[in-house]
XYZ file of C-alpha atoms in Angstrom:
754
model
C 70.997 95.858 44.478
C 73.064 93.614 46.392
C 71.710 90.144 47.135
C 71.737 89.626 51.000
C 71.429 85.629 50.612
C 74.320 83.048 49.812
C 77.543 82.281 51.615
C 81.244 83.074 50.725
C 81.288 79.932 48.806
C 78.729 80.470 46.515
C 79.092 80.966 42.684
C 79.471 84.591 41.898
C 76.383 86.354 40.329
C 75.573 89.530 39.276
C 72.096 91.067 40.029
C 70.256 93.461 37.462
C 67.234 95.419 38.129
C 64.589 94.990 35.393
C 61.386 97.049 34.623
C 58.218 94.855 34.478
C 55.046 95.433 32.329
C 53.197 97.460 34.961
C 55.718 99.695 35.824
C 58.871 100.137 38.098
C 56.890 99.209 41.171
C 56.397 95.651 39.813
C 60.085 95.466 38.846
C 61.637 92.009 39.560
C 65.417 90.830 40.207
C 67.046 88.570 37.778
C 70.364 86.674 38.895
C 72.721 86.602 35.766
C 75.819 84.734 35.820
C 78.779 86.755 34.764
C 80.675 86.312 31.342
C 83.409 83.994 31.063
C 86.850 85.064 32.354
C 84.903 87.671 34.483
C 85.910 87.625 38.349
C 84.528 89.222 41.352
C 87.703 90.857 43.391
C 88.123 89.192 46.802
C 87.650 91.288 49.877
C 90.684 93.097 51.513
C 90.092 91.777 54.771
C 92.919 91.394 57.119
C 93.576 91.285 61.084
C 94.799 94.619 62.404
C 97.431 94.133 65.523
C 98.254 96.715 68.044
C 100.848 99.589 66.588
C 99.346 99.750 63.257
C 96.932 102.610 62.890
C 93.997 102.181 60.601
C 91.829 105.424 59.870
C 88.123 104.826 59.609
C 85.743 107.731 58.980
C 88.302 110.385 60.248
C 89.062 108.261 63.399
C 92.581 106.781 63.930
C 92.354 103.411 65.624
C 95.770 101.992 66.788
C 94.966 99.581 69.475
C 94.412 96.702 67.021
C 92.821 93.430 67.479
C 90.108 93.788 65.005
C 89.231 92.846 61.137
C 89.009 95.325 58.470
C 87.798 95.182 54.896
C 86.019 96.449 51.917
C 83.155 94.572 50.732
C 81.958 97.245 48.105
C 82.860 94.691 45.382
C 82.235 91.629 46.896
C 79.817 90.068 49.437
C 80.460 89.312 53.055
C 80.296 85.642 54.431
C 78.871 84.771 57.571
C 82.392 84.843 59.376
C 82.675 88.496 58.185
C 79.998 89.584 60.615
C 82.855 91.038 62.819
C 84.901 92.983 60.121
C 84.560 96.550 59.752
C 83.525 97.324 56.196
C 85.182 100.507 55.332
C 82.580 100.860 52.437
C 79.678 100.884 54.891
C 78.086 104.197 55.786
C 78.942 105.624 59.090
C 77.029 108.518 60.623
C 78.626 111.713 61.804
C 76.644 111.468 65.085
C 77.099 108.393 67.440
C 74.145 106.438 69.009
C 73.870 106.254 72.686
C 76.653 103.824 73.847
C 74.869 102.313 76.652
C 71.650 101.877 74.470
C 71.112 98.008 73.641
C 71.436 97.377 69.617
C 68.948 94.794 69.755
C 70.564 92.233 67.411
C 71.424 88.702 68.474
C 73.992 87.953 67.150
C 75.366 91.330 66.493
C 77.068 92.057 63.005
C 78.838 95.036 61.694
C 76.619 95.091 58.554
C 73.631 95.039 60.438
C 74.429 98.122 62.731
C 72.928 101.291 61.863
C 75.067 104.107 60.830
C 75.142 105.841 64.207
C 75.941 102.368 65.931
C 78.889 102.024 63.549
C 79.958 105.564 64.783
C 79.532 104.541 68.270
C 81.565 101.176 68.034
C 84.224 102.741 65.978
C 84.402 105.607 68.513
C 84.880 102.720 71.257
C 87.678 101.104 69.121
C 89.450 104.350 69.110
C 89.283 104.910 72.747
C 90.972 103.055 75.762
C 88.176 100.285 75.507
C 86.503 100.523 78.910
C 83.163 98.882 79.785
C 81.191 101.674 81.304
C 81.618 103.526 77.587
C 79.564 100.792 75.797
C 77.190 98.108 75.653
C 77.920 94.406 75.997
C 76.577 93.587 72.618
C 79.212 95.770 71.310
C 81.855 94.074 73.509
C 80.508 90.651 71.793
C 81.020 92.071 68.303
C 84.735 92.846 69.257
C 85.082 89.464 70.912
C 83.991 87.761 67.657
C 87.108 89.303 65.961
C 89.244 87.480 68.440
C 87.455 84.095 67.771
C 88.014 84.139 64.138
C 91.542 84.733 64.392
C 92.038 82.064 66.618
C 89.541 79.429 65.292
C 90.361 79.941 61.561
C 93.614 81.608 61.190
C 95.126 80.177 64.156
C 94.069 76.515 63.016
C 95.659 77.337 59.503
C 98.913 78.188 61.426
C 98.671 82.083 60.486
C 98.955 83.087 64.232
C 102.751 83.128 65.926
C 103.193 82.272 69.499
C 104.074 86.240 70.604
C 100.665 87.124 68.997
C 98.649 84.549 71.009
C 100.474 85.935 73.933
C 99.323 89.498 72.909
C 95.861 88.216 72.482
C 95.880 86.697 75.897
C 96.958 89.359 77.820
C 93.993 91.767 75.946
C 91.709 89.271 76.550
C 92.294 88.984 80.477
C 92.053 92.683 80.602
C 88.530 92.283 78.881
C 87.383 89.684 81.054
C 86.242 91.887 83.980
C 84.907 94.763 81.633
C 81.494 93.317 82.121
C 80.140 90.963 85.070
C 77.581 89.237 82.646
C 77.999 85.510 82.857
C 77.699 84.732 79.370
C 80.337 86.953 78.601
C 82.852 85.839 81.102
C 82.212 82.365 80.135
C 82.851 83.161 76.493
C 86.248 85.000 77.083
C 87.387 82.118 79.498
C 86.500 79.376 76.869
C 88.472 81.739 74.298
C 91.540 81.924 76.689
C 91.441 78.238 77.197
C 91.480 77.589 73.425
C 94.175 79.969 72.690
C 96.271 77.996 75.378
C 95.479 74.716 73.380
C 96.536 76.427 70.148
C 99.836 77.525 71.286
C 100.634 74.112 72.071
C 99.440 72.891 68.973
C 103.232 71.685 67.927
C 103.867 69.709 71.156
C 102.049 68.471 74.218
C 99.753 70.453 76.422
C 101.058 68.866 79.419
C 104.640 70.166 78.504
C 103.324 73.869 78.498
C 103.040 76.022 81.565
C 99.751 75.175 83.338
C 97.213 77.801 84.194
C 96.367 79.401 87.542
C 93.488 80.848 89.090
C 90.373 79.802 90.917
C 87.274 77.443 90.009
C 84.597 78.936 88.127
C 81.318 77.601 86.544
C 80.787 73.882 87.054
C 83.279 72.350 84.584
C 87.098 71.776 84.614
C 88.672 74.078 82.199
C 89.411 72.540 78.845
C 93.111 72.881 78.852
C 93.461 71.065 81.818
C 91.195 68.440 80.652
C 93.271 68.105 77.277
C 96.487 68.050 79.340
C 95.282 65.039 81.287
C 93.939 63.376 78.169
C 97.163 63.412 76.398
C 98.943 62.439 79.560
C 96.876 59.348 79.788
C 97.314 58.398 76.019
C 101.026 58.830 76.241
C 101.105 56.803 79.441
C 102.880 59.921 80.580
C 103.178 61.160 84.298
C 101.244 63.856 84.910
C 103.560 66.948 85.941
C 102.901 68.367 89.299
C 101.958 71.926 88.062
C 98.866 70.147 86.159
C 97.961 68.205 89.111
C 97.945 71.446 91.120
C 95.688 73.228 88.163
C 93.369 70.714 88.442
C 92.486 70.838 92.276
C 92.466 74.607 92.272
C 90.358 74.909 89.016
C 87.980 71.950 89.500
C 84.582 73.485 91.208
C 83.632 70.206 92.551
C 86.733 69.841 94.587
C 85.918 70.444 98.516
C 88.722 72.922 99.760
C 89.924 73.637 103.116
C 90.251 77.413 104.095
C 94.096 77.273 103.876
C 93.659 76.680 100.218
C 92.344 80.307 99.989
C 93.956 81.909 102.906
C 97.573 81.039 102.328
C 97.434 79.956 98.306
C 101.151 80.583 97.820
C 102.175 78.096 100.893
C 99.608 75.785 99.841
C 100.847 75.599 96.377
C 104.477 74.743 97.596
C 102.969 72.287 100.029
C 101.272 70.477 97.496
C 103.756 70.372 94.814
C 106.328 68.963 97.248
C 103.725 66.235 98.578
C 102.538 65.430 94.956
C 106.253 64.795 93.829
C 107.008 62.591 97.280
C 103.794 60.718 96.415
C 103.942 60.189 92.775
C 107.468 61.020 92.074
C 107.581 61.899 88.451
C 103.955 62.146 88.319
C 100.625 60.361 88.673
C 99.646 57.883 85.771
C 95.966 58.363 84.441
C 94.186 55.406 82.913
C 92.748 55.865 79.402
C 88.934 55.811 79.965
C 85.957 55.375 77.584
C 84.446 58.708 77.421
C 85.762 61.042 74.597
C 86.622 64.656 75.465
C 84.608 67.176 73.612
C 87.029 69.677 72.661
C 84.598 71.953 70.714
C 85.293 75.435 71.671
C 81.640 76.701 71.657
C 82.297 80.304 70.556
C 79.851 83.247 71.052
C 80.202 83.632 67.336
C 77.614 81.344 66.080
C 79.429 81.257 62.423
C 82.280 79.605 64.022
C 80.443 76.909 65.942
C 81.115 73.933 63.393
C 84.878 74.815 62.406
C 86.898 71.796 62.013
C 89.270 70.812 65.029
C 93.034 70.672 64.669
C 93.786 66.800 64.874
C 95.965 66.838 68.114
C 92.741 67.477 69.888
C 90.573 64.436 68.766
C 90.355 61.394 70.211
C 91.219 62.228 73.720
C 89.864 60.579 76.790
C 87.861 62.906 79.416
C 89.467 62.226 82.584
C 86.578 64.366 84.376
C 84.514 61.550 83.631
C 85.886 59.343 86.302
C 86.288 59.838 89.891
C 89.771 57.721 90.481
C 92.131 60.333 89.798
C 90.031 63.261 91.375
C 89.853 61.364 94.489
C 93.293 60.698 94.545
C 94.140 64.593 94.385
C 91.352 65.425 96.902
C 93.019 63.315 99.454
C 96.480 64.926 98.742
C 94.863 68.297 98.739
C 93.320 67.468 102.204
C 96.729 66.422 103.573
C 98.605 69.472 102.349
C 95.762 72.138 103.892
C 96.095 70.060 107.032
C 99.745 70.692 107.399
C 98.945 74.381 107.052
C 96.268 74.308 109.491
C 98.014 76.117 112.179
C 99.341 78.462 109.948
C 95.722 79.227 108.575
C 94.204 79.538 111.694
C 96.789 81.933 113.059
C 96.651 84.328 110.039
C 92.631 84.361 110.429
C 93.347 86.004 113.804
C 96.330 87.904 113.262
C 95.839 88.743 109.379
C 98.942 91.594 109.870
C 101.416 88.697 110.951
C 101.891 87.100 107.303
C 105.856 86.916 107.116
C 106.688 87.079 110.808
C 108.803 84.593 112.391
C 105.896 83.843 114.630
C 103.720 82.784 111.699
C 106.726 81.091 109.829
C 107.473 78.860 112.541
C 103.871 77.103 112.152
C 104.704 76.246 108.560
C 106.548 73.105 107.361
C 110.165 74.332 107.086
C 110.504 73.519 103.508
C 108.062 76.190 102.670
C 109.424 78.876 104.746
C 109.441 82.456 103.110
C 112.670 83.436 101.036
C 113.359 86.125 103.275
C 113.539 83.867 106.308
C 115.715 81.310 104.330
C 118.090 83.985 103.221
C 118.446 85.084 106.849
C 119.332 81.564 107.970
C 121.563 81.112 105.007
C 123.759 84.551 106.142
C 123.595 83.411 109.744
C 125.077 79.891 108.962
C 127.932 81.542 107.030
C 128.522 84.170 109.798
C 128.965 81.018 112.537
C 130.679 78.523 109.840
C 134.216 79.183 111.535
C 133.608 80.683 114.662
C 130.889 80.524 117.843
C 129.253 83.833 118.010
C 127.722 84.989 121.172
C 124.912 87.691 121.072
C 121.748 88.391 122.818
C 118.567 86.561 121.829
C 117.111 90.058 121.100
C 119.669 90.421 118.521
C 119.373 87.228 116.977
C 115.502 87.601 117.166
C 116.019 91.079 115.394
C 117.378 89.403 112.455
C 113.944 88.149 111.571
C 110.662 89.549 111.131
C 109.188 89.075 114.626
C 106.153 90.492 116.242
C 106.576 89.366 119.739
C 108.277 86.772 122.106
C 108.114 83.087 121.043
C 106.358 80.394 122.839
C 108.404 77.517 124.235
C 107.253 75.119 121.311
C 107.907 77.992 118.778
C 111.371 78.226 119.971
C 111.880 74.635 119.619
C 110.670 74.684 116.133
C 113.193 77.854 115.720
C 116.053 75.765 116.867
C 115.128 72.544 115.112
C 115.081 74.682 111.553
C 118.401 76.223 112.599
C 119.895 72.695 113.257
C 118.580 71.624 109.620
C 120.753 74.775 108.267
C 123.825 73.850 110.360
C 123.338 76.265 113.094
C 123.403 74.996 116.656
C 121.755 77.150 119.428
C 123.333 76.810 123.233
C 121.339 77.024 125.486
C 118.915 74.834 123.591
C 115.049 74.657 124.789
C 114.989 71.170 123.379
C 117.554 69.878 125.918
C 115.907 71.192 128.846
C 116.867 74.976 129.054
C 114.423 77.605 129.697
C 112.877 79.911 127.014
C 115.238 82.611 126.415
C 114.463 86.400 127.068
C 115.678 89.202 124.885
C 118.453 90.140 127.022
C 119.803 86.415 127.743
C 123.219 85.412 125.861
C 123.171 82.608 123.414
C 125.875 81.055 121.550
C 125.594 79.794 118.014
C 128.189 77.781 116.351
C 128.451 75.498 113.539
C 127.223 71.690 113.470
C 126.227 68.891 111.277
C 123.023 69.797 109.219
C 120.323 67.999 110.885
C 117.138 68.537 113.175
C 118.063 65.785 115.441
C 119.209 66.638 118.895
C 122.703 65.904 120.312
C 123.181 62.734 122.438
C 122.942 63.468 126.034
C 123.465 61.442 128.928
C 124.101 61.727 132.660
C 127.945 62.072 132.192
C 127.232 65.030 129.665
C 124.432 66.726 132.282
C 127.553 66.130 135.046
C 130.060 68.141 132.569
C 127.417 71.224 132.311
C 127.341 71.497 135.660
C 131.188 71.578 136.038
C 131.296 74.052 133.092
C 128.565 76.267 134.727
C 130.470 76.312 138.001
C 133.750 76.839 136.307
C 132.497 79.921 134.410
C 130.941 81.104 137.754
C 134.668 80.908 139.437
C 136.209 82.523 136.326
C 133.863 85.403 136.365
C 133.584 85.971 140.174
C 135.991 88.838 140.400
C 134.599 90.791 137.495
C 135.760 89.190 134.150
C 137.500 85.785 133.289
C 141.015 85.821 132.301
C 142.290 84.228 128.853
C 144.386 81.813 130.919
C 140.923 80.720 132.823
C 138.974 80.442 129.611
C 141.664 78.426 128.032
C 142.212 75.884 130.782
C 138.279 75.347 130.894
C 138.578 74.365 127.111
C 141.366 72.289 127.407
C 139.653 70.443 130.026
C 136.700 70.072 127.959
C 138.886 68.768 125.284
C 140.387 66.117 127.547
C 136.796 64.658 128.327
C 137.126 61.886 125.714
C 133.949 59.896 127.308
C 132.346 62.885 125.547
C 131.440 63.207 121.807
C 133.134 65.788 119.639
C 129.505 67.181 119.256
C 128.976 67.477 123.052
C 132.687 68.973 123.683
C 131.710 71.827 120.973
C 128.479 72.364 122.773
C 130.098 72.741 126.124
C 132.603 75.249 124.834
C 129.924 77.241 123.562
C 127.877 76.929 126.915
C 131.002 77.983 128.362
C 131.098 81.229 126.628
C 127.412 81.860 127.254
C 128.144 81.540 130.882
C 131.189 83.720 130.757
C 129.150 86.481 129.029
C 126.012 86.024 131.237
C 126.174 84.059 134.789
C 123.472 81.718 135.323
C 121.415 81.453 138.211
C 122.743 79.457 141.387
C 119.003 78.657 141.947
C 118.244 74.941 142.420
C 122.274 74.248 142.077
C 122.351 72.540 145.576
C 119.433 70.147 144.302
C 121.260 68.894 141.450
C 124.691 68.506 143.212
C 123.344 66.510 146.019
C 122.712 63.223 144.513
C 126.212 63.016 142.812
C 128.642 60.502 144.069
C 131.419 61.552 146.343
C 134.050 60.859 143.725
C 132.242 63.194 141.512
C 132.184 65.914 143.717
C 135.653 65.641 144.507
C 136.524 65.900 141.021
C 134.124 68.817 140.410
C 135.912 70.494 143.245
C 139.588 70.009 141.934
C 138.561 71.122 138.770
C 137.244 74.411 139.901
C 140.302 75.151 142.020
C 142.527 74.669 138.825
C 140.096 77.303 137.130
C 140.691 79.550 139.905
C 144.562 79.141 139.970
C 144.789 79.229 136.072
C 145.751 82.754 135.690
C 148.119 82.920 138.834
C 145.653 84.819 141.096
C 143.070 83.896 143.396
C 140.694 86.666 144.445
C 138.748 87.095 147.425
C 135.780 87.098 145.398
C 136.834 83.440 143.677
C 137.529 82.136 147.455
C 134.192 83.235 148.698
C 132.367 81.520 145.645
C 134.624 78.412 146.289
C 133.575 78.274 149.752
C 129.948 78.374 148.919
C 130.315 75.666 146.418
C 132.351 73.315 148.776
C 129.332 73.639 150.859
C 126.876 72.530 148.370
C 129.311 69.626 147.476
C 129.330 68.589 151.179
C 132.968 69.243 151.287
C 134.751 70.770 154.281
C 135.178 74.602 153.309
C 138.686 74.354 155.151
C 140.012 71.915 152.887
C 139.407 74.615 149.949
C 142.685 76.353 151.041
C 144.588 72.939 150.906
C 143.484 72.488 147.563
C 144.014 76.006 146.516
C 147.814 75.898 147.610
C 148.208 72.530 145.685
C 146.394 73.910 142.917
C 148.949 76.716 142.930
C 151.850 74.261 142.864
C 150.279 72.549 139.905
C 150.861 75.716 137.798
C 154.590 75.335 138.417
C 156.708 72.812 136.270
C 158.310 69.596 137.636
C 160.843 70.202 140.624
C 159.381 73.448 141.624
C 160.088 75.261 138.285
C 157.482 77.419 136.974
C 155.896 76.381 133.544
C 156.862 78.766 130.807
C 154.765 82.063 131.252
C 153.116 81.077 134.340
C 152.928 83.376 137.421
C 153.312 82.220 140.713
C 149.744 81.841 142.169
C 148.658 84.046 144.797
C 146.185 82.714 147.234
C 143.902 84.780 149.299
C 143.646 82.973 152.890
C 141.740 83.691 155.620
C 143.889 85.765 158.442
C 145.188 83.423 160.886
C 145.094 80.222 158.639
C 147.777 77.933 157.369
C 147.262 75.558 154.410
C 147.907 72.037 155.527
C 151.005 70.278 153.828
C 148.634 67.178 153.491
C 146.548 66.760 150.770
C 143.736 64.315 150.049
C 145.053 61.784 147.313
C 141.856 62.919 145.213
C 142.824 66.432 145.247
C 146.397 65.757 144.513
C 145.857 63.317 141.355
C 143.035 65.915 140.236
C 145.432 68.787 140.468
C 147.611 67.196 137.904
C 144.908 67.406 135.411
C 141.191 66.257 135.781
C 139.950 63.101 134.077
C 136.288 62.164 134.296
C 136.306 58.273 134.936
C 132.702 57.677 133.330
C 133.343 53.816 134.244
C 133.543 54.855 137.819
C 130.577 57.148 137.568
C 128.443 54.420 136.022
C 129.237 52.208 138.709
C 128.167 54.342 141.353
C 125.114 55.384 139.558
C 123.859 51.883 139.101
C 124.211 51.170 143.157
C 120.753 51.766 143.498
C 117.789 52.674 141.402
C 116.656 55.595 143.470
C 119.960 57.254 142.426
C 119.226 56.958 138.927
C 115.604 58.315 139.459
C 116.809 61.297 141.160
C 119.303 61.922 138.414
C 116.678 61.741 135.672
C 114.539 64.456 137.945
C 117.292 66.736 138.751
C 119.367 67.081 135.694
C 116.944 69.251 133.733
C 116.698 73.021 134.460
C 113.299 73.653 136.163
C 111.034 75.962 134.400
C 110.489 79.100 136.169
C 106.964 79.982 137.612
C 104.865 82.079 135.272
C 102.382 84.595 136.744
C 98.835 83.770 136.284
C 98.076 86.904 134.246
C 101.208 85.964 132.108
C 100.128 82.385 131.701
C 96.533 83.213 130.703
C 97.670 85.678 127.890
C 99.990 82.893 126.787
C 97.144 80.323 126.610
C 95.058 83.048 124.687
C 98.079 83.602 121.948
C 99.086 80.192 121.642
C 96.590 77.560 122.440
C 94.357 78.040 119.658
C 96.584 77.052 116.760
C 98.207 74.027 118.649
C 94.910 72.531 119.341
C 93.993 69.536 117.307
C 90.940 71.366 115.720
C 89.791 70.658 112.387
C 90.562 73.260 109.752
C 88.044 75.319 108.408
C 86.318 73.884 105.030
C 85.267 76.110 102.234
C 81.998 74.846 101.055
C 82.132 73.340 97.784
C 79.537 74.033 95.432
C 76.207 72.403 96.199
C 75.938 69.051 94.440
C 74.273 69.506 90.981
C 70.420 69.409 91.566
C 71.036 67.655 94.804
C 72.607 64.573 92.990
C 75.473 62.434 94.471
C 79.042 62.764 93.240
C 78.820 60.114 90.482
C 75.797 61.711 89.121
C 76.814 65.177 89.444
C 79.963 64.088 87.390
C 77.390 62.533 84.781
C 75.244 65.514 84.545
C 78.352 67.834 83.934
C 79.322 65.701 81.106
C 75.839 65.756 79.571
C 75.546 69.616 79.619
C 79.135 69.814 77.914
C 77.238 68.855 74.447
C 73.925 69.601 72.584
C 73.616 65.912 72.081
C 75.240 62.478 72.629
C 75.096 59.172 70.670
C 73.891 56.494 73.092
C 77.336 54.542 72.525
C 79.073 57.847 73.912
C 76.774 57.873 76.920
C 77.024 54.219 77.342
C 81.007 54.847 77.783
C 80.612 57.548 80.010
C 78.345 55.939 82.448
C 80.770 52.731 82.478
C 83.711 55.130 83.483
C 81.420 56.064 86.336
C 80.424 52.552 87.217
C 76.550 53.667 86.649
C 73.992 51.952 84.754
C 73.104 54.540 81.743
C 69.226 54.320 81.754
C 69.165 54.619 85.524
C 71.618 57.522 85.468
C 69.582 59.292 82.447
C 66.210 58.671 84.808
C 67.980 59.857 87.889
C 69.211 63.052 86.060
C 65.926 63.965 84.686
C 64.013 63.204 87.923
C 66.222 65.816 89.538
C 65.577 68.290 86.689
C 61.923 67.697 86.805
C 61.943 68.469 90.665
C 63.992 71.616 89.868
C 62.536 72.972 86.771
C 59.576 70.889 85.936
C 61.299 69.733 82.676
C 63.507 66.765 81.738
C 67.094 67.671 80.730
C 67.480 64.948 78.110
C 65.238 64.352 74.951
C 65.525 61.259 72.865
C 66.927 57.599 72.924
C 69.863 57.865 70.032
C 70.720 60.498 70.029
C 70.179 61.766 73.404
C 69.357 65.484 73.027
C 70.218 68.079 75.797
C 67.752 71.092 76.883
C 69.920 73.789 75.773
C 67.576 76.153 77.956
C 68.195 74.198 81.031
C 71.811 73.871 80.412
C 72.092 77.583 80.363
C 70.066 77.500 83.885
C 72.589 75.080 85.311
C 75.559 77.173 83.962
C 74.055 80.421 85.482
């Protein structure tokens, strides 16, 4: 007969049946000590890892993660309830796997032979939930808990094995939706993280990822913060992010869940900007309860490793959490437009339109790679392509609004890529067929300096390009002359000169509209108008031939400049003479100019002094221009109005569509807020935090609770009274009992957890 009582540490005894005087029915059992020197063999209990196959009752089990032993010559102790006893009877037929075994807590020794067969068959299977009742799952979980809390605490579990157990437990987590099952598996996963970091600091380990569950901040997060507080070590950004994502009492905007990857990057970046190496957390009075609370009752009082003792519970104070809440709100606000856009266009994730609503520092890698490749291509040359071709290099779903185009250009500028024309300088929003020039520029989001002199220079370049292409295609000589003149305008900054050259290439590739040109030229002083005319004549004469198309266009421009068109032919002939060298000899490689003159007309030998001086090489006298502009305030006002390209009128239908697609994400509307869990029992924030602490342990000393109340700036007796009143309102029972120690009603704690 086997004695069922006792524990593994009891003195070994032998039980011998003895017949009484009244026959075998009245036989008693007497415990007799074994003879001196005799010993009871220890059981062969051991942990089986995946990869090792164990045959139990003709069933090979190769998936591991269970204890096996033989208790035929010894007695199992309380912690051996999870061990498969190879000496125990197993039936040939299994019980219904979905039937409740009705044993709380379950143990292998207490199962019937049929139930043992059911459990062993499940262990030999892929171990999925539809095949087994939840109580069998808990029996299997007991083995994991023993391995971690006993063998792990003794240093018998390697880091690699912890990793294997973590992966298996994460798979098992969703085998059952039962709250108790999920809570105990999560608790064990948290404790595995702690045990894996037993030789160092938890805050130096990789922080957990996931979303908030239950009503407590996960144990490993609180340990990391507690260790950082004791060590006066800055809390790393990853652990701060883990707190805001895993604390169920945090209030979360919709962006946190709708665009989690972007939120993580924005939060981490802003956290480092705000706290640099990390936030310093003060040491508070409340001690952290690190008891693992396993489902296996026999393990509930196992001793804790020393590195988990004496830590402050940062969850007991509101200061650090409030700072993290504020930073989380700011990070979510930065993603508000992006989040709302995705809510309306869920398939737009990764598109250029969606990306442009993000802070540039968190753009997707694909967009960053495309920009980097583009920067390499334009590093040594100016590239002219259509906007549609540029657009095709990025994942785009439609046209960009003017604001989004400005954001796009700013992002390119930060990568050292300048765009001409640039909507930020007053250009209209390009269409897919419009030509744009890309060129290298200093990496900055700031715009190049512009003034009235630069605006006049853009007019001159546009007109010169129009003259050069009037007969079809600009010649190399005409292009070279325009670029030389731009280089000679020393009153402009180098970046302005580079942009003008890019502008010239765009205009040569696609002539600009002359709409509104007269209005822009009208307020210019007469001296500037004459200088523009001389520059255009030089351009027409650059290749030695002035075509009829060029003459026709020049006549039109002269009229816009309020210059006599008849004077054009004088200027053309004098411009042709400028192509030749001194004394009438032609410059090397130059052809004699041929001017298309109207029949019956002769060019005058006299030329205006301004034209002759300009023919020798155009120099824009900015001092003179400034003096003329300062003559009246009216001229300055006109220049400010006309030196910006007017936006084309938008049809009503197009404008309506634009408003529908653009306005919502640009409106200053508040970002949606994901409702936080209701305040516990309707209590305010401080008392809810106090309640969360209360139910984390079965009992408290009054001194411990006094420290917790002080951390929250609460009066202890008043806080307990308020919590109990809320409990009475909800459940007709108080939550606490006693004064010192203060006992916590575990039934109510379970209801709160559920």
